[in-house]
Amino acid sequence: HTLLTSSTSLAGKRLVVTAGGTREPIDPVRFIGNRSSGKMGIAIAEAAAAAGAQVTLITGQVSVALPTSPRVHNLKVETTEELLQAVQTSFSAADILVMAAAVADYRPQQTADQKVKKTAGHDNWQLDLTETPDVLKTVARSKRPGQLVVGFAAETQQLLANAQRKLAVKGADMIVANSVAGAQGAFGSDDDQVTILQAGHQPEQWPLMKKTAVAARLVATLAQKMESGD
Ligand code: CTP
Ligand code: CA
């Protein structure tokens, strides 16, 4: 029997967590995607459920198993547009949104109904892309008092400056910044080194930890934030 202090519990809270990568179809067999494994978002969903929350976990493409906790409701999406719809629908009844998904930034302007065939003499294929909706920014705009919105920032350079800008531009309460460059790159790894950014707070650099440990600490931080109303 474990006793949780109220400040680390999410009992009775509702979370929406997104994880994995969205995919944008080019034709029935091809897509634009990314290297997200979904590990971080899934770990957050599991940690939140363990802390007593009711979790809606919305996943794109993931390469690991989904949570089996009865407190986690799993929803699958493919495209960014589907992700936006699912997040908007579930966020209205939620206390916290955590956008750990790696969202495709661009999609093909047109999706072909049939497989695009190679054509003799055409050794060059130009694909026109158009920007996808920014799910985090869109949903943060509809935030009610008391709701918390947490984003991630994946950067290969100028981590703090870029992440700080995302905190402001996206209207998030918190940004979890992580480097996706080099050997410590987060994609597919079990470990992550993150820096937590919040408006009016100094950046807080956490040590390199297992993603499951980052998730547990993030959940505890969110529980405290909910309680203090800060
Ligand atoms: N995000 C989103 N919708 C998008 C793109 C990103 O909701 N269309 C969210 C991600 O889930 C993440 C945060 O925004 O929580 C930052 O994502 P990131 O890819 O780091 O930043 P972008 O704003 O997409 O900018 P860029 O990729 O150019 O760095
Ligand atoms: Ca992006």
Short mmCIF file of C-alpha atoms and ligand atoms in Angstrom, two decimals:
data_model
loop_
_atom_site.label_atom_id
_atom_site.label_comp_id
_atom_site.label_asym_id
_atom_site.label_seq_id
_atom_site.Cartn_x
_atom_site.Cartn_y
_atom_site.Cartn_z
CA HIS A 1 0.00 0.00 0.00
CA THR A 2 1.52 3.29 -1.08
CA LEU A 3 0.64 6.59 0.47
CA LEU A 4 0.78 9.47 -1.96
CA THR A 5 0.82 12.98 -0.62
CA SER A 6 -1.91 15.04 -2.22
CA SER A 7 0.68 17.12 -4.08
CA THR A 8 1.89 14.13 -6.12
CA SER A 9 -1.53 12.71 -6.84
CA LEU A 10 -3.66 13.29 -9.92
CA ALA A 11 -6.64 11.45 -8.45
CA GLY A 12 -9.83 12.62 -10.11
CA LYS A 13 -7.98 14.60 -12.78
CA ARG A 14 -8.46 14.06 -16.50
CA LEU A 15 -5.47 14.12 -18.82
CA VAL A 16 -5.21 14.08 -22.57
CA VAL A 17 -1.80 12.86 -23.73
CA THR A 18 -0.67 12.61 -27.33
CA ALA A 19 2.18 10.35 -28.41
CA GLY A 20 3.93 9.08 -31.51
CA GLY A 21 4.17 10.53 -34.98
CA THR A 22 1.43 11.63 -37.30
CA ARG A 23 1.54 10.45 -40.91
CA GLU A 24 0.44 12.38 -43.98
CA PRO A 25 -0.48 10.22 -46.96
CA ILE A 26 1.02 10.87 -50.38
CA ASP A 27 -0.93 8.03 -51.96
CA PRO A 28 -2.39 4.70 -50.69
CA VAL A 29 1.07 3.24 -50.06
CA ARG A 30 3.28 6.20 -49.17
CA PHE A 31 3.33 8.81 -46.44
CA ILE A 32 5.38 11.58 -44.84
CA GLY A 33 6.26 10.62 -41.29
CA ASN A 34 8.92 11.00 -38.62
CA ARG A 35 11.13 9.04 -36.24
CA SER A 36 9.00 9.32 -33.11
CA SER A 37 8.72 6.08 -31.10
CA GLY A 38 5.95 7.30 -28.82
CA LYS A 39 7.89 6.17 -25.74
CA MET A 40 7.78 9.48 -23.90
CA GLY A 41 4.06 10.13 -24.34
CA ILE A 42 3.17 6.55 -23.45
CA ALA A 43 5.36 6.77 -20.32
CA ILE A 44 3.55 9.99 -19.35
CA ALA A 45 0.13 8.37 -19.85
CA GLU A 46 1.21 5.42 -17.68
CA ALA A 47 2.68 7.64 -14.96
CA ALA A 48 -0.47 9.78 -14.88
CA ALA A 49 -2.69 6.71 -14.62
CA ALA A 50 -0.48 5.40 -11.82
CA ALA A 51 -0.95 8.76 -10.06
CA GLY A 52 -4.72 8.26 -10.21
CA ALA A 53 -5.65 10.24 -13.32
CA GLN A 54 -8.13 9.23 -15.99
CA VAL A 55 -6.13 9.41 -19.23
CA THR A 56 -7.10 9.68 -22.88
CA LEU A 57 -4.00 8.65 -24.84
CA ILE A 58 -4.13 9.69 -28.48
CA THR A 59 -1.47 7.99 -30.56
CA GLY A 60 -0.22 8.31 -34.07
CA GLN A 61 2.44 5.87 -35.24
CA VAL A 62 4.24 4.26 -32.27
CA SER A 63 6.85 1.51 -32.11
CA VAL A 64 6.16 0.30 -28.57
CA ALA A 65 3.18 -1.28 -26.79
CA LEU A 66 0.26 0.85 -25.66
CA PRO A 67 -0.72 1.04 -21.96
CA THR A 68 -3.13 -1.60 -20.72
CA SER A 69 -4.21 0.26 -17.57
CA PRO A 70 -7.99 0.49 -17.19
CA ARG A 71 -7.44 4.17 -16.44
CA VAL A 72 -6.05 4.77 -19.94
CA HIS A 73 -8.40 5.10 -22.89
CA ASN A 74 -6.43 4.55 -26.11
CA LEU A 75 -7.41 6.39 -29.28
CA LYS A 76 -5.62 5.93 -32.61
CA VAL A 77 -5.19 8.58 -35.27
CA GLU A 78 -3.14 8.81 -38.43
CA THR A 79 -3.00 12.35 -39.74
CA THR A 80 -2.48 15.69 -38.02
CA GLU A 81 -6.03 16.70 -38.94
CA GLU A 82 -7.36 13.58 -37.17
CA LEU A 83 -5.15 14.37 -34.18
CA LEU A 84 -6.54 17.90 -34.03
CA GLN A 85 -10.13 16.62 -34.07
CA ALA A 86 -9.42 14.04 -31.35
CA VAL A 87 -7.57 16.51 -29.11
CA GLN A 88 -10.23 19.21 -29.48
CA THR A 89 -12.99 16.74 -28.63
CA SER A 90 -11.24 15.33 -25.55
CA PHE A 91 -9.62 18.51 -24.20
CA SER A 92 -12.87 20.26 -23.34
CA ALA A 93 -13.48 17.83 -20.45
CA ALA A 94 -9.80 17.58 -19.44
CA ASP A 95 -7.68 19.28 -16.80
CA ILE A 96 -4.34 18.81 -18.53
CA LEU A 97 -3.17 18.34 -22.12
CA VAL A 98 0.32 16.98 -22.76
CA MET A 99 1.34 17.22 -26.42
CA ALA A 100 4.19 14.72 -26.66
CA ALA A 101 3.24 13.72 -30.21
CA ALA A 102 5.68 14.41 -33.03
CA VAL A 103 3.31 16.16 -35.38
CA ALA A 104 4.02 16.29 -39.11
CA ASP A 105 4.52 19.97 -39.94
CA TYR A 106 3.65 19.61 -43.63
CA ARG A 107 1.39 17.37 -45.64
CA PRO A 108 1.11 16.77 -49.36
CA GLN A 109 -1.19 19.36 -50.89
CA GLN A 110 -2.96 16.54 -52.67
CA THR A 111 -3.31 12.88 -51.77
CA ALA A 112 -3.48 10.60 -54.81
CA ASP A 113 -6.34 8.06 -54.82
CA GLN A 114 -4.19 5.53 -56.64
CA LYS A 115 -0.56 4.55 -56.18
CA VAL A 116 1.66 7.03 -58.00
CA LYS A 117 3.52 5.05 -60.67
CA LYS A 118 7.05 5.61 -61.88
CA THR A 119 6.98 7.15 -65.32
CA ALA A 120 9.66 6.46 -67.93
CA GLY A 121 11.77 9.56 -68.45
CA HIS A 122 10.69 11.20 -65.17
CA ASP A 123 13.59 10.96 -62.73
CA ASN A 124 12.41 13.87 -60.62
CA TRP A 125 9.24 14.11 -58.52
CA GLN A 126 8.31 17.41 -56.92
CA LEU A 127 5.85 17.13 -54.10
CA ASP A 128 3.91 20.26 -53.11
CA LEU A 129 3.47 20.47 -49.35
CA THR A 130 1.19 22.58 -47.24
CA GLU A 131 1.40 23.34 -43.52
CA THR A 132 -0.65 21.25 -41.11
CA PRO A 133 -2.66 22.87 -38.29
CA ASP A 134 -0.72 23.53 -35.09
CA VAL A 135 -2.67 21.38 -32.66
CA LEU A 136 -1.04 22.76 -29.52
CA LYS A 137 -1.48 26.39 -30.52
CA THR A 138 -5.07 25.87 -31.66
CA VAL A 139 -6.13 24.04 -28.53
CA ALA A 140 -4.24 26.36 -26.14
CA ARG A 141 -6.37 29.21 -27.47
CA SER A 142 -9.50 27.52 -26.10
CA LYS A 143 -7.96 26.94 -22.68
CA ARG A 144 -10.20 27.68 -19.70
CA PRO A 145 -8.88 28.94 -16.35
CA GLY A 146 -7.44 26.00 -14.42
CA GLN A 147 -6.62 23.95 -17.51
CA LEU A 148 -2.93 23.24 -18.13
CA VAL A 149 -1.36 22.83 -21.54
CA VAL A 150 2.08 21.25 -21.84
CA GLY A 151 4.07 21.15 -25.06
CA PHE A 152 7.36 19.60 -26.06
CA ALA A 153 10.11 21.15 -28.10
CA ALA A 154 12.41 19.01 -30.19
CA GLU A 155 15.48 20.94 -31.25
CA THR A 156 18.80 20.14 -32.85
CA GLN A 157 20.29 23.55 -32.03
CA GLN A 158 19.73 26.60 -29.80
CA LEU A 159 17.55 24.50 -27.54
CA LEU A 160 16.70 27.12 -24.93
CA ALA A 161 16.10 30.05 -27.27
CA ASN A 162 13.92 28.00 -29.61
CA ALA A 163 12.00 26.35 -26.77
CA GLN A 164 11.49 29.67 -25.00
CA ARG A 165 9.97 31.05 -28.19
CA LYS A 166 7.62 28.07 -28.45
CA LEU A 167 6.45 28.64 -24.85
CA ALA A 168 5.37 32.16 -25.79
CA VAL A 169 4.10 31.62 -29.33
CA LYS A 170 2.04 28.52 -28.59
CA GLY A 171 0.36 29.76 -25.43
CA ALA A 172 1.51 26.72 -23.45
CA ASP A 173 1.90 26.75 -19.67
CA MET A 174 4.98 24.57 -19.89
CA ILE A 175 7.42 23.38 -22.53
CA VAL A 176 9.50 20.26 -22.10
CA ALA A 177 12.55 20.96 -24.22
CA ASN A 178 14.75 18.17 -25.44
CA SER A 179 17.64 17.92 -27.80
CA VAL A 180 17.19 15.55 -30.70
CA ALA A 181 20.74 16.05 -31.92
CA GLY A 182 23.66 13.69 -31.58
CA ALA A 183 24.19 10.66 -29.38
CA GLN A 184 21.73 11.76 -26.70
CA GLY A 185 19.08 12.24 -29.34
CA ALA A 186 15.70 11.37 -27.94
CA PHE A 187 14.26 9.44 -30.88
CA GLY A 188 13.83 5.78 -30.05
CA SER A 189 16.01 6.07 -26.94
CA ASP A 190 14.91 4.94 -23.46
CA ASP A 191 16.64 7.96 -21.94
CA ASP A 192 16.04 11.68 -22.20
CA GLN A 193 17.58 14.87 -20.88
CA VAL A 194 15.00 17.63 -20.71
CA THR A 195 14.74 21.23 -19.61
CA ILE A 196 11.44 22.48 -18.21
CA LEU A 197 10.35 25.97 -19.24
CA GLN A 198 7.51 27.87 -17.61
CA ALA A 199 6.60 31.52 -17.92
CA GLY A 200 8.00 33.46 -14.98
CA HIS A 201 10.30 30.62 -13.91
CA GLN A 202 13.98 29.96 -14.54
CA PRO A 203 14.60 27.07 -16.96
CA GLU A 204 14.99 23.87 -14.97
CA GLN A 205 17.47 21.40 -16.37
CA TRP A 206 16.80 17.80 -15.35
CA PRO A 207 19.57 15.19 -15.50
CA LEU A 208 19.70 12.48 -18.15
CA MET A 209 17.10 9.98 -16.96
CA LYS A 210 15.02 7.09 -18.19
CA LYS A 211 11.97 8.37 -20.06
CA THR A 212 9.85 6.60 -17.44
CA ALA A 213 11.60 8.67 -14.72
CA VAL A 214 11.12 11.89 -16.70
CA ALA A 215 7.44 10.98 -17.05
CA ALA A 216 7.02 10.32 -13.31
CA ARG A 217 8.74 13.61 -12.40
CA LEU A 218 6.68 15.52 -14.95
CA VAL A 219 3.46 14.05 -13.58
CA ALA A 220 4.49 15.00 -10.02
CA THR A 221 5.33 18.52 -11.22
CA LEU A 222 1.93 18.82 -12.93
CA ALA A 223 0.12 17.56 -9.84
CA GLN A 224 1.83 20.22 -7.75
CA LYS A 225 1.10 22.88 -10.33
CA MET A 226 -2.59 21.92 -10.41
CA GLU A 227 -2.77 22.07 -6.65
CA SER A 228 -1.01 25.41 -6.25
CA GLY A 229 -2.87 26.93 -9.18
CA ASP A 230 0.50 28.36 -10.26
N1 CTP B 1 2.84 20.61 -32.45
C1 CTP B 1 1.48 20.62 -32.74
N2 CTP B 1 1.04 20.74 -34.03
C2 CTP B 1 1.93 20.88 -35.04
C3 CTP B 1 3.31 20.89 -34.77
C4 CTP B 1 3.74 20.74 -33.45
O1 CTP B 1 0.68 20.51 -31.81
N3 CTP B 1 1.48 20.99 -36.28
C5 CTP B 1 3.27 20.51 -31.03
C6 CTP B 1 4.12 19.30 -30.70
O2 CTP B 1 3.34 18.22 -30.27
C7 CTP B 1 4.98 19.84 -29.54
C8 CTP B 1 5.13 21.31 -29.87
O3 CTP B 1 4.06 21.64 -30.77
O4 CTP B 1 4.31 19.74 -28.30
C9 CTP B 1 6.43 21.69 -30.51
O5 CTP B 1 6.69 20.86 -31.60
P1 CTP B 1 8.03 21.08 -32.44
O6 CTP B 1 8.03 20.18 -33.61
O7 CTP B 1 9.20 21.07 -31.50
O8 CTP B 1 7.85 22.62 -32.89
P2 CTP B 1 7.15 23.30 -34.13
O9 CTP B 1 6.27 24.37 -33.58
O10 CTP B 1 6.51 22.31 -35.03
O11 CTP B 1 8.36 24.01 -34.86
P3 CTP B 1 9.64 23.34 -35.62
O12 CTP B 1 9.32 21.90 -35.92
O13 CTP B 1 9.82 24.19 -36.80
O14 CTP B 1 10.79 23.45 -34.62
CA CA B 2 7.57 20.45 -35.83
#
